[in-house]
Amino acid sequence: DYKFKTTIAYDGIKDGNTLKGNLYIKGYGDPKLVTEELLLMVGEIRNTGIEVISGDIIADDSFFDGERVGNGWKINGDSRAYNARIGALSFNFNTIAVDIEPAESRRERPEVIINPPTSFVEVVNKAITKNRRIGDNITVDRLSEGDEDKIIVDGEISVGKKGIRFYRSISNPPIYTATVFKEFLEKEGITVKGEVISGIKPADAVELLTHESAPLSIIIRDLNKMSNNFMAEQMLKTMGAEVKGVPGTAEKGLTVVREYLEGIGIPNGTYVLADGSGLSRLNRMTPSQIIKVLMTMYDDFKFQAEYVSSLSIMGVDGSLKHRMDGSTLDWMVRGKTGTLDGVSAVSGYTTCYSCSINKREVFAFSIIMNNLKCDVNRVWQIQNQIISSLIDKM
């Protein structure tokens, strides 16, 4: 039932419809502060009667440390959304959507639209619309420049081509969040005379509102079903802050995880954990250790239902949606995938297909495959065959 919070506070005084001071937005690690949630907060501010803010919008990111990437991540030149930056004050998974629509005639620039539209990102459109017979070759890169980012679109797209959407990470989560927040305030008719800057909310600041996320039991479904790296890292640092003290760090969070594993019989030193998401290549864990976690969670009545339902259903949803879909084994497997270049893993629960309902037992499985020499589709076929055999023979 844990809920992440985001607070809005101010210094100075409220004089009629004018806030004579700064407005602070402070994050506490919410991994699902998205456009709809931020708009709700802005609506609440508008309902307080504030029409003018004379000071700055100040982004407070101090609930976490300032480290934006995980230990062992390889991110140089890679702005894809799967390795989004980490931050206590974050927005829209710290990514931005880039939609590209071809022009009506060749040699013209395609239309590029970012969502949400924000001055935090400058779009540089170098792309060209080509003849229909020419293959598409569009690239979208993100460059960081100070407190702002540039989205550079290049390449070719064919006339009549269906639009393409890319997601790119942003470089500065708190400034990105606060910039969009300021722009939403202005769209609601609230004038902001100051700038967007980073800072710390004073202890004597007056709290205007507190926004709470959905419960963790709901949020964990998005993390596990969609295999969301960003959400996992946010949760790791939040555990560190809540259990070991502010600021939350990856190492504090990993200490909490190690203590849990020790408590269920997995000794420290028999594995290596470097981050929260598994994106780091420094991680080392055995299938038997993962199965121990799966068994422990299944046997714990307090968490079993929420935990199992958070996993992807093979052939139905999440990262397992297109695995064995349409077969008689649909709904027979709930699991979690793990994928890196040259690495593919899947772990979870299944049961006996041929047994009568009153004799079916649930069992845990874990498959980890390293140093792959074939393409991922072939690897998935092998994993599917292993799981199918388990279901048929148990």
Tab-separated table of C-alpha atoms in Angstrom:
chain	number	residue	atom	x	y	z
A	1	ASP	CA	0.000	0.000	0.000
A	2	TYR	CA	3.076	2.304	-0.178
A	3	LYS	CA	2.432	5.481	-2.169
A	4	PHE	CA	5.014	7.799	-3.715
A	5	LYS	CA	4.431	11.499	-3.147
A	6	THR	CA	5.205	14.783	-4.873
A	7	THR	CA	4.803	18.021	-2.922
A	8	ILE	CA	4.212	21.645	-3.900
A	9	ALA	CA	5.247	24.353	-1.440
A	10	TYR	CA	6.063	28.073	-1.428
A	11	ASP	CA	8.091	30.631	0.437
A	12	GLY	CA	7.059	34.265	0.758
A	13	ILE	CA	3.401	35.175	1.149
A	14	LYS	CA	0.107	34.922	-0.682
A	15	ASP	CA	-1.294	38.390	-1.365
A	16	GLY	CA	-4.710	38.069	-2.932
A	17	ASN	CA	-4.276	36.144	-6.180
A	18	THR	CA	-0.493	36.706	-6.214
A	19	LEU	CA	2.113	34.426	-4.703
A	20	LYS	CA	4.984	36.718	-3.731
A	21	GLY	CA	7.739	34.132	-3.605
A	22	ASN	CA	8.995	30.931	-5.159
A	23	LEU	CA	7.069	27.747	-5.855
A	24	TYR	CA	8.841	24.474	-5.034
A	25	ILE	CA	8.081	21.110	-6.606
A	26	LYS	CA	9.766	18.278	-4.687
A	27	GLY	CA	9.887	14.687	-5.850
A	28	TYR	CA	10.058	11.552	-3.738
A	29	GLY	CA	10.820	9.029	-6.440
A	30	ASP	CA	7.382	8.620	-8.056
A	31	PRO	CA	8.036	6.385	-11.103
A	32	LYS	CA	4.629	7.150	-12.611
A	33	LEU	CA	4.331	10.936	-12.428
A	34	VAL	CA	2.943	11.350	-15.937
A	35	THR	CA	1.183	14.132	-17.847
A	36	GLU	CA	-2.264	13.404	-16.409
A	37	GLU	CA	-0.964	13.451	-12.833
A	38	LEU	CA	0.968	16.703	-13.303
A	39	LEU	CA	-2.098	18.351	-14.859
A	40	LEU	CA	-4.160	17.330	-11.824
A	41	MET	CA	-1.629	19.041	-9.556
A	42	VAL	CA	-1.727	22.197	-11.673
A	43	GLY	CA	-5.527	22.177	-11.502
A	44	GLU	CA	-5.371	22.025	-7.704
A	45	ILE	CA	-3.001	25.006	-7.641
A	46	ARG	CA	-5.340	26.970	-9.884
A	47	ASN	CA	-8.222	26.152	-7.519
A	48	THR	CA	-6.367	27.834	-4.637
A	49	GLY	CA	-6.904	31.155	-6.433
A	50	ILE	CA	-3.284	31.789	-7.375
A	51	GLU	CA	-3.033	33.673	-10.684
A	52	VAL	CA	0.471	35.148	-10.477
A	53	ILE	CA	3.747	33.682	-9.159
A	54	SER	CA	6.350	36.418	-8.783
A	55	GLY	CA	9.321	34.124	-8.101
A	56	ASP	CA	10.902	31.033	-9.622
A	57	ILE	CA	9.782	27.450	-10.080
A	58	ILE	CA	12.337	25.477	-8.076
A	59	ALA	CA	12.918	21.757	-8.666
A	60	ASP	CA	13.908	19.835	-5.528
A	61	ASP	CA	15.510	16.481	-6.385
A	62	SER	CA	17.235	15.942	-3.031
A	63	PHE	CA	15.349	12.805	-1.926
A	64	PHE	CA	17.833	10.873	-4.131
A	65	ASP	CA	21.495	11.425	-4.778
A	66	GLY	CA	22.514	13.052	-8.061
A	67	GLU	CA	23.671	9.883	-9.840
A	68	ARG	CA	21.548	9.560	-12.990
A	69	VAL	CA	22.693	6.159	-14.286
A	70	GLY	CA	23.247	2.719	-12.834
A	71	ASN	CA	26.550	1.050	-12.044
A	72	GLY	CA	27.942	-0.612	-15.147
A	73	TRP	CA	25.526	0.954	-17.644
A	74	LYS	CA	26.880	1.553	-21.130
A	75	ILE	CA	25.121	4.719	-22.223
A	76	ASN	CA	27.590	6.702	-24.319
A	77	GLY	CA	25.702	8.047	-27.323
A	78	ASP	CA	22.606	5.995	-26.494
A	79	SER	CA	19.491	8.057	-25.793
A	80	ARG	CA	16.956	5.240	-26.170
A	81	ALA	CA	14.222	5.114	-23.557
A	82	TYR	CA	15.239	1.796	-22.008
A	83	ASN	CA	18.107	3.504	-20.132
A	84	ALA	CA	16.215	6.591	-18.973
A	85	ARG	CA	17.948	8.722	-16.335
A	86	ILE	CA	17.088	8.341	-12.638
A	87	GLY	CA	15.800	11.164	-10.424
A	88	ALA	CA	13.676	11.755	-7.334
A	89	LEU	CA	11.749	14.364	-9.359
A	90	SER	CA	10.961	12.686	-12.659
A	91	PHE	CA	8.259	12.966	-15.302
A	92	ASN	CA	6.872	10.689	-18.028
A	93	PHE	CA	9.508	8.031	-17.296
A	94	ASN	CA	12.110	10.718	-18.114
A	95	THR	CA	11.431	10.259	-21.796
A	96	ILE	CA	9.901	12.315	-24.578
A	97	ALA	CA	7.910	11.049	-27.563
A	98	VAL	CA	9.011	12.159	-31.034
A	99	ASP	CA	6.410	11.740	-33.794
A	100	ILE	CA	7.510	12.051	-37.436
A	101	GLU	CA	5.013	12.464	-40.283
A	102	PRO	CA	6.143	12.652	-43.931
A	103	ALA	CA	5.410	15.801	-45.940
A	104	GLU	CA	2.865	15.623	-48.765
A	105	SER	CA	5.523	15.960	-51.443
A	106	ARG	CA	9.131	14.889	-51.788
A	107	ARG	CA	12.132	17.089	-50.882
A	108	GLU	CA	10.129	18.741	-48.093
A	109	ARG	CA	10.880	18.393	-44.386
A	110	PRO	CA	8.652	15.909	-42.558
A	111	GLU	CA	6.640	17.207	-39.619
A	112	VAL	CA	8.238	16.544	-36.237
A	113	ILE	CA	6.105	16.794	-33.101
A	114	ILE	CA	7.336	16.191	-29.553
A	115	ASN	CA	5.034	15.116	-26.748
A	116	PRO	CA	4.756	16.776	-24.363
A	117	PRO	CA	5.520	19.987	-26.255
A	118	THR	CA	8.106	21.801	-24.136
A	119	SER	CA	10.825	24.416	-24.399
A	120	PHE	CA	13.146	22.016	-22.543
A	121	VAL	CA	13.739	20.337	-25.914
A	122	GLU	CA	14.853	22.050	-29.110
A	123	VAL	CA	14.017	20.124	-32.289
A	124	VAL	CA	16.532	20.179	-35.146
A	125	ASN	CA	14.865	18.719	-38.232
A	126	LYS	CA	17.346	17.630	-40.918
A	127	ALA	CA	15.166	14.890	-42.417
A	128	ILE	CA	13.790	14.837	-45.956
A	129	THR	CA	10.666	13.319	-47.501
A	130	LYS	CA	11.564	11.044	-50.431
A	131	ASN	CA	9.767	9.113	-53.178
A	132	ARG	CA	7.579	6.244	-52.063
A	133	ARG	CA	9.949	3.680	-53.579
A	134	ILE	CA	12.849	4.878	-51.433
A	135	GLY	CA	13.298	2.969	-48.173
A	136	ASP	CA	12.911	4.798	-44.863
A	137	ASN	CA	16.049	5.637	-42.911
A	138	ILE	CA	15.151	7.945	-40.040
A	139	THR	CA	17.405	8.536	-37.037
A	140	VAL	CA	16.484	10.402	-33.856
A	141	ASP	CA	19.269	11.425	-31.474
A	142	ARG	CA	19.259	13.409	-28.252
A	143	LEU	CA	22.101	15.744	-27.346
A	144	SER	CA	22.484	17.430	-23.973
A	145	GLU	CA	23.391	21.118	-23.890
A	146	GLY	CA	23.497	22.657	-20.440
A	147	ASP	CA	20.070	22.430	-18.820
A	148	GLU	CA	18.348	21.721	-22.141
A	149	ASP	CA	18.288	18.949	-24.728
A	150	LYS	CA	18.320	18.888	-28.506
A	151	ILE	CA	16.394	16.311	-30.512
A	152	ILE	CA	18.064	15.862	-33.895
A	153	VAL	CA	15.999	14.153	-36.605
A	154	ASP	CA	17.832	13.068	-39.741
A	155	GLY	CA	17.434	10.691	-42.686
A	156	GLU	CA	14.667	9.953	-45.155
A	157	ILE	CA	10.988	9.023	-44.931
A	158	SER	CA	8.736	8.079	-47.842
A	159	VAL	CA	5.732	10.060	-49.096
A	160	GLY	CA	2.544	8.420	-47.829
A	161	LYS	CA	4.380	6.513	-45.117
A	162	LYS	CA	2.536	5.995	-41.856
A	163	GLY	CA	3.940	8.197	-39.103
A	164	ILE	CA	6.742	6.871	-36.912
A	165	ARG	CA	7.088	7.360	-33.165
A	166	PHE	CA	10.365	7.279	-31.250
A	167	TYR	CA	10.946	7.594	-27.511
A	168	ARG	CA	14.125	9.258	-26.308
A	169	SER	CA	15.491	9.773	-22.805
A	170	ILE	CA	16.107	13.253	-21.431
A	171	SER	CA	19.282	14.281	-19.602
A	172	ASN	CA	18.094	16.378	-16.633
A	173	PRO	CA	14.993	14.912	-14.922
A	174	PRO	CA	14.263	17.668	-12.324
A	175	ILE	CA	14.648	20.575	-14.779
A	176	TYR	CA	12.608	18.700	-17.408
A	177	THR	CA	9.829	18.076	-14.867
A	178	ALA	CA	9.817	21.640	-13.534
A	179	THR	CA	9.900	23.151	-17.041
A	180	VAL	CA	6.817	21.194	-18.126
A	181	PHE	CA	5.196	22.036	-14.776
A	182	LYS	CA	5.768	25.760	-15.391
A	183	GLU	CA	4.368	25.474	-18.913
A	184	PHE	CA	1.269	23.671	-17.635
A	185	LEU	CA	0.756	26.441	-15.046
A	186	GLU	CA	0.935	29.056	-17.799
A	187	LYS	CA	-1.553	27.138	-19.966
A	188	GLU	CA	-3.954	27.253	-17.033
A	189	GLY	CA	-3.671	31.036	-16.976
A	190	ILE	CA	-1.199	31.315	-14.096
A	191	THR	CA	1.563	33.827	-14.838
A	192	VAL	CA	5.044	32.794	-13.713
A	193	LYS	CA	7.475	35.715	-13.695
A	194	GLY	CA	10.572	33.794	-12.635
A	195	GLU	CA	12.664	31.014	-14.143
A	196	VAL	CA	13.054	27.263	-13.661
A	197	ILE	CA	16.016	26.400	-11.433
A	198	SER	CA	17.221	23.606	-9.146
A	199	GLY	CA	17.197	24.073	-5.388
A	200	ILE	CA	16.192	22.745	-1.976
A	201	LYS	CA	12.796	23.387	-0.415
A	202	PRO	CA	13.330	25.369	2.829
A	203	ALA	CA	12.224	23.709	6.047
A	204	ASP	CA	9.807	26.560	6.736
A	205	ALA	CA	8.215	26.543	3.268
A	206	VAL	CA	4.416	26.409	3.331
A	207	GLU	CA	3.036	23.218	1.806
A	208	LEU	CA	0.385	23.916	-0.802
A	209	LEU	CA	-0.485	20.338	-1.758
A	210	THR	CA	0.736	16.751	-1.710
A	211	HIS	CA	0.068	14.461	-4.634
A	212	GLU	CA	0.133	10.701	-4.041
A	213	SER	CA	0.681	7.964	-6.600
A	214	ALA	CA	-1.320	4.802	-6.997
A	215	PRO	CA	-0.360	2.093	-4.456
A	216	LEU	CA	2.821	0.134	-5.084
A	217	SER	CA	0.729	-2.992	-5.665
A	218	ILE	CA	-0.632	-1.294	-8.816
A	219	ILE	CA	2.624	0.328	-9.938
A	220	ILE	CA	4.569	-2.951	-9.661
A	221	ARG	CA	2.364	-4.410	-12.401
A	222	ASP	CA	3.656	-1.858	-14.910
A	223	LEU	CA	7.239	-2.520	-13.858
A	224	ASN	CA	7.047	-6.302	-14.175
A	225	LYS	CA	4.702	-6.690	-17.106
A	226	MET	CA	6.468	-4.121	-19.289
A	227	SER	CA	9.955	-4.819	-17.877
A	228	ASN	CA	10.464	-1.112	-17.173
A	229	ASN	CA	14.079	-0.363	-16.193
A	230	PHE	CA	13.389	3.204	-15.073
A	231	MET	CA	10.681	2.172	-12.604
A	232	ALA	CA	12.944	-0.482	-11.094
A	233	GLU	CA	15.731	2.041	-10.495
A	234	GLN	CA	13.293	4.520	-8.925
A	235	MET	CA	12.056	1.844	-6.537
A	236	LEU	CA	15.592	0.787	-5.608
A	237	LYS	CA	16.604	4.300	-4.526
A	238	THR	CA	13.258	4.865	-2.790
A	239	MET	CA	13.850	1.753	-0.682
A	240	GLY	CA	17.281	3.100	0.146
A	241	ALA	CA	15.879	6.463	1.251
A	242	GLU	CA	12.978	5.021	3.257
A	243	VAL	CA	14.917	2.261	5.017
A	244	LYS	CA	18.494	3.583	5.204
A	245	GLY	CA	17.931	7.343	5.150
A	246	VAL	CA	17.908	10.283	2.752
A	247	PRO	CA	19.318	10.713	0.201
A	248	GLY	CA	18.334	7.480	-1.484
A	249	THR	CA	21.212	5.835	-3.321
A	250	ALA	CA	21.529	2.664	-5.361
A	251	GLU	CA	23.931	1.204	-2.783
A	252	LYS	CA	21.491	1.847	0.080
A	253	GLY	CA	18.733	0.190	-1.933
A	254	LEU	CA	20.939	-2.773	-2.758
A	255	THR	CA	21.735	-3.131	0.944
A	256	VAL	CA	18.001	-3.507	1.609
A	257	VAL	CA	17.765	-6.156	-1.123
A	258	ARG	CA	20.790	-8.039	0.238
A	259	GLU	CA	19.264	-8.063	3.725
A	260	TYR	CA	16.047	-9.502	2.305
A	261	LEU	CA	17.917	-12.198	0.372
A	262	GLU	CA	19.950	-13.076	3.460
A	263	GLY	CA	16.687	-13.474	5.363
A	264	ILE	CA	15.336	-16.035	2.901
A	265	GLY	CA	18.506	-18.089	2.847
A	266	ILE	CA	20.577	-16.590	0.013
A	267	PRO	CA	23.908	-15.609	1.626
A	268	ASN	CA	25.618	-12.369	0.709
A	269	GLY	CA	28.684	-13.018	-1.407
A	270	THR	CA	27.070	-15.785	-3.449
A	271	TYR	CA	25.780	-13.325	-6.049
A	272	VAL	CA	26.479	-9.815	-7.393
A	273	LEU	CA	23.853	-7.071	-7.684
A	274	ALA	CA	24.871	-3.766	-9.267
A	275	ASP	CA	21.573	-2.012	-10.052
A	276	GLY	CA	17.816	-2.303	-9.687
A	277	SER	CA	16.789	-3.130	-13.234
A	278	GLY	CA	19.301	-5.709	-14.439
A	279	LEU	CA	20.544	-3.373	-17.148
A	280	SER	CA	24.069	-3.581	-15.735
A	281	ARG	CA	26.303	-6.365	-17.025
A	282	LEU	CA	27.922	-6.565	-13.596
A	283	ASN	CA	24.974	-8.507	-12.155
A	284	ARG	CA	25.515	-12.198	-11.371
A	285	MET	CA	22.783	-14.483	-10.051
A	286	THR	CA	21.921	-18.152	-10.490
A	287	PRO	CA	18.585	-19.655	-11.578
A	288	SER	CA	18.359	-21.505	-8.261
A	289	GLN	CA	18.616	-18.196	-6.364
A	290	ILE	CA	15.874	-16.648	-8.477
A	291	ILE	CA	13.703	-19.723	-7.881
A	292	LYS	CA	14.245	-19.288	-4.135
A	293	VAL	CA	12.855	-15.746	-4.394
A	294	LEU	CA	9.895	-16.966	-6.475
A	295	MET	CA	9.098	-19.730	-3.975
A	296	THR	CA	9.345	-17.365	-1.005
A	297	MET	CA	7.021	-14.808	-2.572
A	298	TYR	CA	4.511	-17.482	-3.563
A	299	ASP	CA	4.445	-18.907	-0.044
A	300	ASP	CA	3.914	-15.478	1.574
A	301	PHE	CA	0.152	-14.916	1.755
A	302	LYS	CA	0.621	-11.172	2.387
A	303	PHE	CA	2.109	-10.633	-1.080
A	304	GLN	CA	1.361	-13.695	-3.196
A	305	ALA	CA	-1.710	-12.482	-5.079
A	306	GLU	CA	-0.329	-9.024	-5.947
A	307	TYR	CA	3.109	-10.380	-6.829
A	308	VAL	CA	1.931	-13.168	-9.129
A	309	SER	CA	-0.605	-10.928	-10.875
A	310	SER	CA	2.155	-8.377	-11.582
A	311	LEU	CA	3.942	-10.838	-13.875
A	312	SER	CA	3.355	-11.099	-17.614
A	313	ILE	CA	0.969	-13.804	-18.811
A	314	MET	CA	2.630	-15.771	-21.596
A	315	GLY	CA	0.806	-15.258	-24.889
A	316	VAL	CA	-1.472	-12.603	-23.381
A	317	ASP	CA	0.233	-9.433	-22.132
A	318	GLY	CA	3.409	-7.600	-21.198
A	319	SER	CA	6.842	-8.677	-22.388
A	320	LEU	CA	5.555	-12.253	-22.865
A	321	LYS	CA	2.579	-11.271	-25.024
A	322	HIS	CA	3.990	-12.701	-28.239
A	323	ARG	CA	5.457	-15.845	-26.714
A	324	MET	CA	3.404	-18.984	-27.510
A	325	ASP	CA	0.406	-16.729	-28.247
A	326	GLY	CA	-2.556	-18.622	-29.651
A	327	SER	CA	-1.356	-21.978	-28.304
A	328	THR	CA	-3.142	-24.188	-25.795
A	329	LEU	CA	-0.568	-23.024	-23.228
A	330	ASP	CA	-1.892	-19.449	-23.119
A	331	TRP	CA	-2.523	-18.376	-19.509
A	332	MET	CA	-0.430	-21.301	-18.233
A	333	VAL	CA	2.703	-19.251	-17.527
A	334	ARG	CA	3.305	-16.066	-15.575
A	335	GLY	CA	6.806	-14.712	-15.792
A	336	LYS	CA	9.368	-11.948	-16.091
A	337	THR	CA	11.847	-11.556	-18.926
A	338	GLY	CA	15.393	-10.200	-18.869
A	339	THR	CA	17.187	-9.155	-22.038
A	340	LEU	CA	20.599	-7.705	-22.950
A	341	ASP	CA	22.698	-8.104	-26.077
A	342	GLY	CA	23.774	-11.744	-25.986
A	343	VAL	CA	21.656	-12.502	-22.898
A	344	SER	CA	18.077	-13.741	-22.583
A	345	ALA	CA	16.279	-14.901	-19.450
A	346	VAL	CA	12.782	-15.762	-18.350
A	347	SER	CA	11.650	-16.821	-14.885
A	348	GLY	CA	8.269	-17.345	-13.291
A	349	TYR	CA	5.533	-19.836	-12.470
A	350	THR	CA	3.614	-22.480	-14.344
A	351	THR	CA	1.575	-25.586	-13.638
A	352	CYS	CA	0.775	-29.010	-15.028
A	353	TYR	CA	-1.434	-28.779	-18.119
A	354	SER	CA	-2.514	-32.413	-18.266
A	355	CYS	CA	-3.299	-32.811	-14.562
A	356	SER	CA	-6.844	-32.561	-13.315
A	357	ILE	CA	-7.682	-29.189	-11.783
A	358	ASN	CA	-7.703	-30.505	-8.218
A	359	LYS	CA	-4.225	-32.031	-8.642
A	360	ARG	CA	-2.460	-29.119	-10.273
A	361	GLU	CA	0.557	-27.806	-8.445
A	362	VAL	CA	2.342	-24.546	-9.181
A	363	PHE	CA	6.088	-24.711	-9.696
A	364	ALA	CA	8.756	-22.100	-10.281
A	365	PHE	CA	11.277	-22.075	-13.115
A	366	SER	CA	14.214	-19.918	-14.192
A	367	ILE	CA	16.099	-19.982	-17.509
A	368	ILE	CA	19.166	-17.786	-18.015
A	369	MET	CA	21.049	-17.972	-21.331
A	370	ASN	CA	24.347	-16.128	-21.840
A	371	ASN	CA	26.811	-15.598	-24.699
A	372	LEU	CA	24.151	-16.224	-27.322
A	373	LYS	CA	25.300	-17.052	-30.849
A	374	CYS	CA	21.886	-16.965	-32.529
A	375	ASP	CA	19.158	-14.341	-32.923
A	376	VAL	CA	16.693	-13.624	-30.148
A	377	ASN	CA	13.725	-15.231	-31.941
A	378	ARG	CA	15.550	-18.569	-32.004
A	379	VAL	CA	16.396	-18.164	-28.316
A	380	TRP	CA	12.739	-17.532	-27.502
A	381	GLN	CA	11.756	-20.668	-29.419
A	382	ILE	CA	14.188	-22.717	-27.344
A	383	GLN	CA	12.882	-21.235	-24.094
A	384	ASN	CA	9.288	-21.831	-25.188
A	385	GLN	CA	10.109	-25.476	-25.948
A	386	ILE	CA	11.693	-25.949	-22.528
A	387	ILE	CA	8.687	-24.411	-20.755
A	388	SER	CA	6.225	-26.424	-22.889
A	389	SER	CA	8.066	-29.630	-21.997
A	390	LEU	CA	7.944	-28.748	-18.312
A	391	ILE	CA	4.206	-28.130	-18.440
A	392	ASP	CA	3.472	-31.335	-20.349
A	393	LYS	CA	5.648	-33.599	-18.192
A	394	MET	CA	5.031	-32.331	-14.675
